[in-house]
Short mmCIF file of C-alpha atoms and ligand atoms in Angstrom, two decimals:
data_model
loop_
_atom_site.label_atom_id
_atom_site.label_comp_id
_atom_site.label_asym_id
_atom_site.label_seq_id
_atom_site.Cartn_x
_atom_site.Cartn_y
_atom_site.Cartn_z
CA MET L 263 65.11 32.80 -109.39
CA GLU L 264 62.13 34.81 -108.21
CA LYS L 265 62.56 38.41 -109.18
CA HIS L 266 61.13 41.15 -106.91
CA LYS L 267 62.09 44.27 -108.79
CA PHE L 268 62.45 45.33 -112.43
CA LEU L 269 64.97 48.12 -112.91
CA LEU L 270 65.82 50.31 -115.89
CA ASN L 271 68.95 52.45 -116.39
CA GLU L 272 69.22 56.28 -116.44
CA GLY L 273 69.55 55.99 -120.22
CA ASP L 274 66.08 54.44 -120.28
CA ILE L 275 64.27 57.48 -118.93
CA PRO L 276 61.71 58.20 -121.69
CA LYS L 277 62.67 60.89 -124.15
CA ALA L 278 59.03 61.86 -124.85
CA TRP L 279 55.88 62.25 -122.92
CA TYR L 280 52.80 60.54 -124.41
CA ASN L 281 49.89 62.73 -125.27
CA ILE L 282 46.70 60.57 -125.50
CA ILE L 283 44.58 63.27 -127.20
CA PRO L 284 45.17 62.15 -130.80
CA ASP L 285 44.39 58.54 -129.75
CA LEU L 286 41.25 59.31 -127.71
CA PRO L 287 38.36 56.97 -128.61
CA VAL L 288 35.86 59.47 -127.18
CA PRO L 289 35.26 63.23 -127.69
CA LEU L 290 36.96 65.62 -125.37
CA PRO L 291 34.70 68.63 -124.75
CA PRO L 292 36.60 71.97 -124.98
CA VAL L 293 37.48 74.09 -121.95
CA ILE L 294 35.25 77.13 -122.08
CA HIS L 295 35.35 80.66 -120.92
CA PRO L 296 32.79 81.33 -118.13
CA ALA L 297 31.83 84.77 -119.50
CA THR L 298 31.65 84.12 -123.30
CA LEU L 299 30.88 80.38 -123.10
CA LYS L 300 33.26 79.98 -126.02
CA PRO L 301 36.31 77.73 -126.02
CA VAL L 302 39.22 79.41 -124.25
CA GLU L 303 41.96 80.86 -126.37
CA PRO L 304 45.69 80.62 -125.45
CA ASP L 305 45.64 84.35 -124.66
CA ASP L 306 43.03 83.79 -122.02
CA LEU L 307 45.39 81.54 -120.11
CA ALA L 308 48.55 83.59 -120.65
CA PRO L 309 48.32 85.51 -117.39
CA LEU L 310 48.42 82.17 -115.45
CA PHE L 311 50.69 79.89 -117.53
CA PRO L 312 53.76 80.09 -119.72
CA MET L 313 53.09 79.61 -123.44
CA ALA L 314 54.89 76.31 -123.68
CA LEU L 315 52.48 74.71 -121.26
CA ILE L 316 49.45 76.32 -122.84
CA GLN L 317 50.59 74.78 -126.15
CA GLN L 318 50.99 71.39 -124.50
CA GLU L 319 47.46 71.73 -123.07
CA VAL L 320 45.97 71.86 -126.53
CA SER L 321 48.53 69.88 -128.46
CA THR L 322 47.50 67.11 -130.80
CA GLU L 323 51.04 65.72 -131.20
CA ARG L 324 51.22 62.12 -129.96
CA TYR L 325 54.72 62.50 -128.45
CA ILE L 326 56.23 65.64 -126.91
CA GLU L 327 59.98 65.65 -126.45
CA ILE L 328 61.16 66.04 -122.79
CA PRO L 329 63.66 68.87 -122.57
CA GLU L 330 67.15 67.69 -121.67
CA PRO L 331 67.41 69.89 -118.43
CA VAL L 332 64.18 68.12 -117.22
CA ARG L 333 65.58 64.64 -117.99
CA GLU L 334 68.74 65.64 -116.19
CA VAL L 335 66.67 66.37 -113.04
CA TYR L 336 64.61 63.15 -113.50
CA LYS L 337 67.88 61.33 -113.25
CA LEU L 338 67.91 62.05 -109.48
CA TRP L 339 65.29 59.35 -108.97
CA ARG L 340 64.10 58.07 -112.36
CA PRO L 341 63.60 55.43 -113.67
CA THR L 342 61.60 54.31 -110.61
CA PRO L 343 61.50 50.57 -109.72
CA LEU L 344 58.60 48.30 -110.63
CA TYR L 345 58.10 45.77 -107.87
CA ARG L 346 56.39 42.39 -107.92
CA ALA L 347 54.52 42.21 -104.53
CA ARG L 348 55.42 38.54 -103.90
CA ARG L 349 55.07 38.78 -100.08
CA LEU L 350 51.68 40.44 -100.45
CA GLU L 351 50.63 37.74 -102.92
CA LYS L 352 51.67 35.07 -100.31
CA ALA L 353 49.89 36.84 -97.51
CA LEU L 354 46.62 36.98 -99.56
CA ASP L 355 47.27 33.39 -100.81
CA THR L 356 46.19 34.50 -104.26
CA PRO L 357 47.17 33.15 -107.66
CA ALA L 358 47.26 36.80 -108.92
CA HIS L 359 50.50 38.51 -109.84
CA ILE L 360 50.61 41.93 -108.21
CA TYR L 361 52.92 44.67 -109.49
CA TYR L 362 53.46 48.22 -108.31
CA LYS L 363 55.36 51.18 -109.80
CA TYR L 364 57.16 52.85 -106.90
CA GLU L 365 56.82 56.58 -107.32
CA GLY L 366 57.67 57.11 -103.64
CA ALA L 367 61.35 57.16 -104.78
CA SER L 368 61.49 60.84 -105.66
CA PRO L 369 62.94 63.39 -103.20
CA PRO L 370 59.51 64.73 -102.22
CA GLY L 371 58.21 61.21 -102.09
CA SER L 372 55.61 61.00 -104.75
CA HIS L 373 54.84 61.17 -108.55
CA LYS L 374 54.21 64.89 -108.33
CA PRO L 375 57.75 66.16 -109.19
CA ASN L 376 57.41 64.51 -112.70
CA THR L 377 55.33 67.56 -113.58
CA ALA L 378 56.60 70.05 -111.01
CA VAL L 379 60.13 69.91 -112.46
CA ALA L 380 58.80 70.30 -115.92
CA GLN L 381 56.57 73.24 -115.02
CA ALA L 382 59.30 75.01 -113.08
CA TYR L 383 61.61 74.53 -116.14
CA TYR L 384 59.20 76.05 -118.72
CA ASN L 385 58.38 78.99 -116.39
CA LYS L 386 62.08 79.65 -115.93
CA VAL L 387 62.72 79.59 -119.69
CA GLU L 388 59.99 82.16 -120.18
CA GLY L 389 61.39 84.54 -117.53
CA VAL L 390 58.85 83.93 -114.75
CA LYS L 391 60.23 84.71 -111.26
CA ARG L 392 57.68 83.27 -108.89
CA LEU L 393 55.12 80.45 -108.92
CA THR L 394 51.99 80.07 -106.77
CA THR L 395 50.11 76.87 -106.13
CA GLU L 396 47.76 75.11 -103.79
CA THR L 397 48.42 71.85 -101.99
CA GLY L 398 46.19 69.35 -100.29
CA ALA L 399 48.28 66.58 -98.70
CA GLY L 400 51.38 68.72 -99.00
CA GLN L 401 52.87 66.28 -101.59
CA TRP L 402 52.23 68.60 -104.54
CA GLY L 403 53.39 71.65 -102.69
CA SER L 404 56.61 69.96 -101.66
CA ALA L 405 57.15 68.78 -105.24
CA LEU L 406 56.75 72.33 -106.58
CA ALA L 407 58.96 73.72 -103.86
CA PHE L 408 61.60 71.15 -104.93
CA GLY L 409 61.20 72.01 -108.64
CA CYS L 410 61.30 75.81 -108.04
CA ASN L 411 64.38 75.47 -105.90
CA LEU L 412 66.26 73.55 -108.63
CA PHE L 413 65.44 76.21 -111.22
CA GLY L 414 65.81 79.31 -108.94
CA LEU L 415 62.20 80.37 -108.77
CA GLU L 416 60.34 81.78 -105.74
CA CYS L 417 57.42 79.58 -104.64
CA LYS L 418 54.32 80.41 -102.58
CA VAL L 419 52.09 77.54 -101.43
CA TYR L 420 48.53 77.85 -100.20
CA MET L 421 48.16 74.75 -98.08
CA VAL L 422 44.55 73.47 -97.27
CA LYS L 423 44.25 74.33 -93.69
CA ILE L 424 43.33 70.82 -92.35
CA SER L 425 46.47 69.44 -93.93
CA TYR L 426 48.59 72.37 -92.67
CA GLN L 427 47.34 71.33 -89.16
CA GLN L 428 47.65 67.58 -89.66
CA LYS L 429 51.01 67.69 -91.45
CA PRO L 430 53.44 70.30 -90.09
CA TYR L 431 56.41 68.17 -91.46
CA ARG L 432 55.22 68.63 -95.08
CA ARG L 433 55.27 72.38 -94.44
CA ILE L 434 58.78 72.19 -92.98
CA LEU L 435 59.96 70.24 -96.02
CA MET L 436 58.58 72.96 -98.35
CA GLU L 437 60.24 75.65 -96.32
CA THR L 438 63.43 73.73 -96.31
CA TRP L 439 63.37 73.84 -100.12
CA GLY L 440 62.79 77.63 -99.83
CA ALA L 441 59.06 78.00 -100.43
CA SER L 442 56.74 80.12 -98.28
CA VAL L 443 53.61 78.39 -96.98
CA VAL L 444 50.36 79.73 -95.62
CA PRO L 445 47.24 77.90 -94.40
CA SER L 446 44.25 78.28 -96.77
CA PRO L 447 41.87 80.04 -96.53
CA SER L 448 44.33 82.77 -95.74
CA PRO L 449 44.00 86.52 -95.21
CA ASP L 450 46.46 87.11 -98.07
CA THR L 451 43.82 87.09 -100.94
CA ASN L 452 40.27 88.40 -101.50
CA ALA L 453 39.13 84.78 -102.04
CA GLY L 454 40.61 83.66 -98.69
CA ARG L 455 39.34 86.67 -96.83
CA SER L 456 35.76 86.23 -98.10
CA ILE L 457 35.68 82.59 -97.02
CA LEU L 458 37.10 83.45 -93.60
CA GLU L 459 34.40 86.01 -93.10
CA GLN L 460 31.67 83.42 -93.79
CA ASP L 461 33.41 80.69 -91.83
CA PRO L 462 36.37 81.60 -89.67
CA ASP L 463 36.87 77.88 -88.78
CA SER L 464 36.85 76.69 -92.35
CA LEU L 465 39.15 73.65 -92.85
CA GLY L 466 39.78 74.67 -96.40
CA SER L 467 39.60 72.62 -99.59
CA LEU L 468 41.62 72.26 -102.72
CA GLY L 469 38.92 74.35 -104.48
CA ILE L 470 39.54 77.26 -102.12
CA ALA L 471 43.30 77.07 -102.16
CA ILE L 472 43.26 77.02 -106.05
CA SER L 473 41.21 80.24 -105.93
CA GLU L 474 43.83 81.85 -103.69
CA ALA L 475 46.83 80.73 -105.73
CA VAL L 476 45.16 81.75 -108.98
CA GLU L 477 44.24 85.27 -107.67
CA ASP L 478 47.80 85.71 -106.35
CA ALA L 479 49.31 84.86 -109.87
CA ALA L 480 46.73 86.82 -111.82
CA THR L 481 47.42 90.04 -109.75
CA ARG L 482 51.28 90.03 -110.03
CA GLU L 483 53.42 90.60 -113.18
CA ASP L 484 56.33 88.40 -112.05
CA THR L 485 54.21 85.35 -110.99
CA LYS L 486 52.54 82.50 -112.68
CA TYR L 487 50.33 79.71 -111.37
CA SER L 488 51.08 76.05 -111.27
CA LEU L 489 48.57 73.22 -110.98
CA GLY L 490 49.52 69.80 -109.68
CA SER L 491 46.76 67.75 -111.46
CA VAL L 492 43.57 67.87 -113.61
CA LEU L 493 44.94 69.72 -116.65
CA ASN L 494 45.99 67.89 -119.81
CA HIS L 495 49.70 69.06 -119.64
CA VAL L 496 49.96 67.81 -116.02
CA LEU L 497 48.67 64.33 -117.03
CA LEU L 498 50.94 64.43 -120.06
CA HIS L 499 54.06 64.93 -117.82
CA GLN L 500 53.09 61.96 -115.72
CA THR L 501 53.19 59.56 -118.59
CA VAL L 502 56.88 58.85 -117.84
CA VAL L 503 55.48 56.56 -115.22
CA GLY L 504 53.51 54.41 -117.65
CA GLU L 505 56.16 54.39 -120.36
CA GLU L 506 58.67 53.05 -117.91
CA ALA L 507 56.23 50.61 -116.47
CA LEU L 508 55.38 49.26 -119.93
CA ARG L 509 59.07 48.33 -120.44
CA GLN L 510 59.40 46.93 -116.96
CA MET L 511 56.27 44.68 -117.38
CA GLU L 512 57.88 43.49 -120.62
CA MET L 513 60.92 42.56 -118.63
CA ALA L 514 58.65 40.60 -116.30
CA GLY L 515 57.14 38.92 -119.33
CA GLU L 516 53.63 40.04 -118.53
CA PHE L 517 50.94 42.53 -119.53
CA PRO L 518 48.44 43.68 -116.81
CA ASP L 519 44.83 42.36 -116.92
CA VAL L 520 43.92 45.39 -114.71
CA VAL L 521 45.66 48.75 -114.16
CA ILE L 522 44.65 50.57 -110.88
CA GLY L 523 45.40 54.00 -109.43
CA CYS L 524 43.89 56.44 -106.95
CA VAL L 525 42.33 59.55 -108.38
CA GLY L 526 42.35 63.04 -106.80
CA GLY L 527 42.59 65.11 -109.89
CA GLY L 528 43.62 62.09 -111.96
CA SER L 529 47.33 62.73 -112.70
CA ASN L 530 49.12 59.76 -111.19
CA TYR L 531 46.47 57.40 -112.58
CA ALA L 532 46.60 58.89 -116.08
CA GLY L 533 50.36 58.78 -115.96
CA LEU L 534 50.39 55.09 -115.41
CA ALA L 535 47.31 54.17 -117.31
CA PHE L 536 47.44 56.12 -120.57
CA PRO L 537 50.43 54.31 -122.13
CA PHE L 538 48.76 50.97 -121.28
CA LEU L 539 45.48 52.22 -122.71
CA ARG L 540 47.27 53.22 -125.92
CA GLU L 541 48.52 49.59 -126.13
CA ARG L 542 45.13 48.20 -125.34
CA LEU L 543 43.51 50.22 -128.14
CA LYS L 544 46.29 49.46 -130.63
CA ARG L 545 46.48 45.71 -129.87
CA GLY L 546 42.76 45.13 -129.21
CA LEU L 547 43.47 43.83 -125.66
CA ASN L 548 40.83 43.70 -122.94
CA THR L 549 42.82 45.19 -120.06
CA ARG L 550 40.63 46.79 -117.45
CA PHE L 551 41.29 50.25 -115.94
CA VAL L 552 40.12 51.04 -112.44
CA ALA L 553 40.22 54.45 -110.81
CA VAL L 554 39.85 54.57 -107.10
CA GLU L 555 38.39 57.38 -104.96
CA PRO L 556 37.23 57.99 -101.41
CA THR L 557 33.53 57.66 -100.57
CA ALA L 558 33.83 61.05 -98.82
CA CYS L 559 34.62 62.71 -102.12
CA PRO L 560 33.34 60.45 -104.94
CA SER L 561 33.56 62.61 -107.99
CA LEU L 562 33.44 59.76 -110.57
CA THR L 563 31.09 57.34 -108.86
CA LYS L 564 28.55 59.88 -107.59
CA GLY L 565 29.25 63.20 -109.35
CA ILE L 566 27.53 64.48 -112.42
CA TYR L 567 29.17 65.00 -115.82
CA ALA L 568 28.81 68.68 -116.43
CA TYR L 569 30.71 71.89 -116.99
CA ASP L 570 32.00 73.31 -113.70
CA PHE L 571 34.60 75.64 -112.27
CA GLY L 572 37.92 74.17 -111.06
CA ASP L 573 37.85 76.35 -107.97
CA THR L 574 35.52 77.54 -105.27
CA ALA L 575 35.69 81.30 -106.06
CA GLU L 576 34.79 80.74 -109.77
CA THR L 577 38.04 82.17 -111.17
CA THR L 578 39.07 79.34 -113.49
CA PRO L 579 37.69 78.39 -116.97
CA LEU L 580 34.90 75.82 -117.10
CA MET L 581 35.84 72.19 -117.67
CA LYS L 582 33.46 69.35 -118.52
CA MET L 583 34.01 66.82 -115.71
CA HIS L 584 32.48 64.55 -113.15
CA THR L 585 31.90 67.08 -110.39
CA LEU L 586 30.37 67.20 -106.91
CA GLY L 587 29.99 71.02 -107.39
CA HIS L 588 32.71 73.59 -106.98
CA LYS L 589 31.15 74.76 -103.72
CA PHE L 590 31.31 71.38 -102.16
CA ILE L 591 33.88 71.10 -99.33
CA PRO L 592 34.73 67.48 -98.68
CA PRO L 593 34.98 66.04 -95.17
CA GLY L 594 38.57 66.19 -93.70
CA ILE L 595 39.71 62.67 -94.56
CA HIS L 596 43.40 62.00 -94.34
CA ALA L 597 43.89 61.47 -98.06
CA GLY L 598 44.08 65.28 -98.54
CA GLY L 599 45.14 64.84 -102.11
CA LEU L 600 41.84 63.21 -103.02
CA ARG L 601 39.67 65.97 -101.59
CA TYR L 602 38.88 67.61 -104.87
CA HIS L 603 35.27 68.22 -106.16
CA GLY L 604 36.17 67.53 -109.80
CA MET L 605 38.38 65.35 -111.88
CA ALA L 606 40.65 65.63 -115.01
CA PRO L 607 38.45 66.11 -118.12
CA LEU L 608 40.58 63.40 -119.95
CA ILE L 609 39.84 60.82 -117.24
CA CYS L 610 36.13 61.81 -117.16
CA ALA L 611 35.72 61.42 -120.91
CA LEU L 612 37.32 57.96 -120.76
CA TYR L 613 35.09 57.03 -117.78
CA LYS L 614 32.08 58.26 -119.58
CA GLY L 615 33.04 56.25 -122.64
CA GLY L 616 33.39 53.10 -120.53
CA TYR L 617 37.17 52.70 -120.99
CA ILE L 618 37.86 53.33 -117.21
CA GLU L 619 35.87 51.96 -114.25
CA ALA L 620 35.68 53.56 -110.80
CA VAL L 621 35.31 52.39 -107.26
CA ALA L 622 35.02 54.28 -103.94
CA TYR L 623 36.17 53.20 -100.48
CA PRO L 624 35.80 54.59 -96.94
CA GLN L 625 39.07 55.46 -95.22
CA ASN L 626 39.10 52.69 -92.48
CA ALA L 627 38.97 50.04 -95.20
CA VAL L 628 41.75 51.87 -97.07
CA PHE L 629 44.02 52.16 -93.98
CA GLN L 630 43.44 48.45 -93.15
CA ALA L 631 44.72 47.64 -96.73
CA ALA L 632 47.73 50.02 -96.23
CA VAL L 633 48.68 48.36 -93.01
CA GLN L 634 48.37 44.89 -94.58
CA PHE L 635 50.59 46.02 -97.44
CA ALA L 636 53.16 47.64 -95.17
CA ARG L 637 53.33 44.39 -93.08
CA ALA L 638 53.89 42.36 -96.24
CA GLU L 639 55.96 44.55 -98.56
CA GLY L 640 57.46 46.95 -95.98
CA PHE L 641 56.69 50.16 -97.89
CA LEU L 642 54.22 52.52 -96.20
CA PRO L 643 51.73 54.01 -98.68
CA ALA L 644 50.49 57.64 -98.49
CA PRO L 645 46.82 57.66 -97.55
CA GLU L 646 45.96 58.57 -101.20
CA THR L 647 48.04 55.68 -102.59
CA ALA L 648 46.41 53.33 -100.02
CA HIS L 649 43.17 53.62 -102.04
CA ALA L 650 44.95 51.99 -104.92
CA VAL L 651 46.38 49.38 -102.60
CA LYS L 652 42.84 48.49 -101.31
CA ALA L 653 41.60 48.06 -104.92
CA ALA L 654 44.55 45.94 -105.87
CA ILE L 655 43.99 43.67 -102.78
CA ASP L 656 40.32 43.37 -103.67
CA GLU L 657 41.13 42.39 -107.22
CA ALA L 658 43.70 39.83 -105.96
CA LEU L 659 41.02 38.35 -103.63
CA LYS L 660 38.52 38.22 -106.51
CA ALA L 661 41.14 36.37 -108.57
CA LYS L 662 41.63 33.91 -105.68
CA GLU L 663 37.96 33.22 -105.52
CA ALA L 664 37.79 32.66 -109.22
CA GLY L 665 41.05 30.64 -109.23
CA GLU L 666 42.54 32.93 -111.88
CA GLU L 667 46.13 33.99 -112.29
CA LYS L 668 45.26 37.62 -112.95
CA VAL L 669 48.11 40.25 -113.54
CA ILE L 670 47.36 43.34 -111.45
CA LEU L 671 49.38 46.61 -111.75
CA PHE L 672 48.86 49.64 -109.57
CA ASN L 673 50.64 52.95 -109.10
CA PHE L 674 52.27 53.37 -105.72
CA SER L 675 51.90 57.13 -106.06
CA GLY L 676 53.69 58.20 -102.85
CA HIS L 677 55.06 57.11 -99.50
CA GLY L 678 53.33 57.89 -96.29
CA HIS L 679 56.30 58.96 -94.08
CA PHE L 680 54.60 62.29 -93.37
CA ASP L 681 51.30 60.73 -92.72
CA LEU L 682 52.12 58.83 -89.49
CA ALA L 683 49.59 60.80 -87.47
CA ALA L 684 46.92 59.31 -89.72
CA TYR L 685 48.24 55.77 -89.21
CA ASP L 686 48.44 56.44 -85.50
CA GLU L 687 44.67 57.38 -85.41
CA TYR L 688 43.89 54.29 -87.55
CA LEU L 689 45.91 51.92 -85.23
CA ALA L 690 44.26 53.50 -82.14
CA GLY L 691 40.80 52.82 -83.70
CA LYS L 692 40.03 56.58 -83.81
CA LEU L 693 39.65 57.03 -87.52
CA VAL L 694 36.13 57.88 -88.55
CA ASP L 695 34.50 57.00 -91.81
CA TYR L 696 32.43 59.58 -93.64
CA GLU L 697 29.50 58.38 -95.65
CA TYR L 698 28.81 60.01 -98.97
CA PRO L 699 27.68 63.49 -97.96
CA GLU L 700 24.67 63.44 -100.16
CA GLU L 701 22.83 66.45 -98.81
CA ARG L 702 25.96 68.70 -99.06
CA VAL L 703 26.60 67.58 -102.64
CA LYS L 704 22.95 68.23 -103.56
CA GLU L 705 23.32 71.73 -102.16
CA ALA L 706 26.65 72.30 -103.94
CA LEU L 707 25.23 71.11 -107.30
CA LYS L 708 22.71 74.05 -107.17
CA TYR L 709 25.69 76.31 -107.90
CA LEU L 710 26.79 74.70 -111.19
CA PRO L 711 27.27 77.22 -113.92
CA LYS L 712 24.48 77.26 -116.55
CA VAL L 713 25.94 76.04 -119.79
CA PRO L 714 23.55 75.35 -122.64
C1 PLP T 928 50.66 60.44 -103.07
C2 PLP T 928 49.51 61.04 -103.83
N1 PLP T 928 48.86 60.20 -104.59
C3 PLP T 928 47.81 60.71 -105.27
C4 PLP T 928 47.39 61.99 -105.30
C5 PLP T 928 46.21 62.41 -105.99
O1 PLP T 928 46.46 63.27 -107.08
P1 PLP T 928 46.36 62.82 -108.60
O2 PLP T 928 44.97 62.16 -108.74
O3 PLP T 928 46.55 64.10 -109.34
O4 PLP T 928 47.43 61.84 -108.79
C6 PLP T 928 48.10 62.87 -104.50
C7 PLP T 928 47.72 64.28 -104.42
O5 PLP T 928 48.12 65.04 -103.61
C8 PLP T 928 49.18 62.41 -103.72
O6 PLP T 928 49.85 63.22 -102.91
#
C-alpha cells in the first residue's frame, strides 16, 4: 500500500527541545552591546525578556525540557503530519521522493505557535502582564495573540503597514484572539513617529516594527517583548518540528538527501533542519541543507557577514549575521515574513561554515511553484512557504534529469488561506518581480555599526 502520511500520537510530542549550540561545528560569535561592544549580559536583556528565555538564549545544554503546560497546548495540533507528496512526484514525473512536514495544522496556521506558546508561558510564570511584538505576514502576530490568549496575557502587535493593508483578515484573527493591532510605522512610539515624519507613506518593514515593539516594552513595567524568529531560543522551540520529522522519516524508512526550508529570520528552517544536522554530524552522512530566500531580500546570498542591529532604530544588541543593513527596507513582496534585513546568527554561522547552502527566487517563480503544488497536493502554501516548495520542485527536477531517486524533505511552514489576494494577483498576471535592489542595499550598508 502506498502511504501518503506518517502520523505520530499525542504521546510522541517531544519532551525536550534540541539546542544545537553544544554540537555546533563552527564558532558562534557572541551578541554584543552596541555601547560597550562587550558581550551582552543577562541583565542587559532583562527589561525585554523573562529570565527563563534569557537563560535558554545562552544555554549550552543539549536538551531543554518542554514544560508540561506547553506540551498540553501543543496537543491541540501536534504532532503535525508528515506527508509524502506522491501526486506532486507524479506531476513532475520525477524519481525523487518528496516529503513535507505540515506546520499549517496549528490554529494560527503556521509553525509560529511552537515558540509563541512557550514564550507566553514563560512570561506568565514570571508575572508579566502584557507582551508586544512585530509581525510581517501576520502569521507571527496571530501566533502570539493565540499564545497570549491561552495564558491570559495582553498582546499588542505592530503589524508592518503593507501587510496590514494586504491582509485585513490576519488582523481580524489577532483581534478575535484578543490582541490589539496597529499598522507600523505607527504614531504610538518615538521610533514610529520619526519614520512617519521622514516618510509619511512608509510601507514599514520588520526592522521598523521591531523598533516600535521593543520601545513599547522597554518603557513599560508590566510589559515584555517577544520575537518570532532570529534569536537562539526561538529556533530552539521550533526543533519540535525536526524531532517529530526524524521519527516520521524513520516510519517511512528513509533519510533525506536534502532538507529545505524558507528563511525569513531562520526559525522554521532551523526547527526542521537542526535535528537532521545533528544526525548528519553524528553519523557522518552527506545530507545537504538548503535555505531559500526571496531575490528581493536576499540576506544570505547577497548580504555581508557582519555585526548589525536587529532593528531599524538601532535599539537592539548587535548580532553577527548576514545582513543587507538595518536601514534597508525591502520591496513589498507578498512573502511578508521574509522581508527581514538580517538572519538568525545560528543559521549564518552554519552557512558561513558551508553546512547550509542558500538559493534566492523571484516571487513569480515562487507562486508558479505554489500553484503547481496546490493543484497536485491540494494544500495552499503561504507565500513564504512557497519559496521552499519552489526549491523542492527544482531539486526534484534535477533528480529527474540525473535519474536519481533523491529523498527531499521540506518544511511546509504555513498555509496561505489569508494570502488569497496574492494568489489572485499572480493568477491575473499582475504580480511584479523585484530584482535585487543593489543600490538600496549599498546605501543601507553604509550605516552598519563599526565593530573592530
Ligand atoms: C508561514 C511562514 N513561513 C516562514 C516564515 C519566515 O520566518 P522564519 O524564517 O522565522 O521561519 C514566516 C514568517 O512570518 C511565515 O509566516
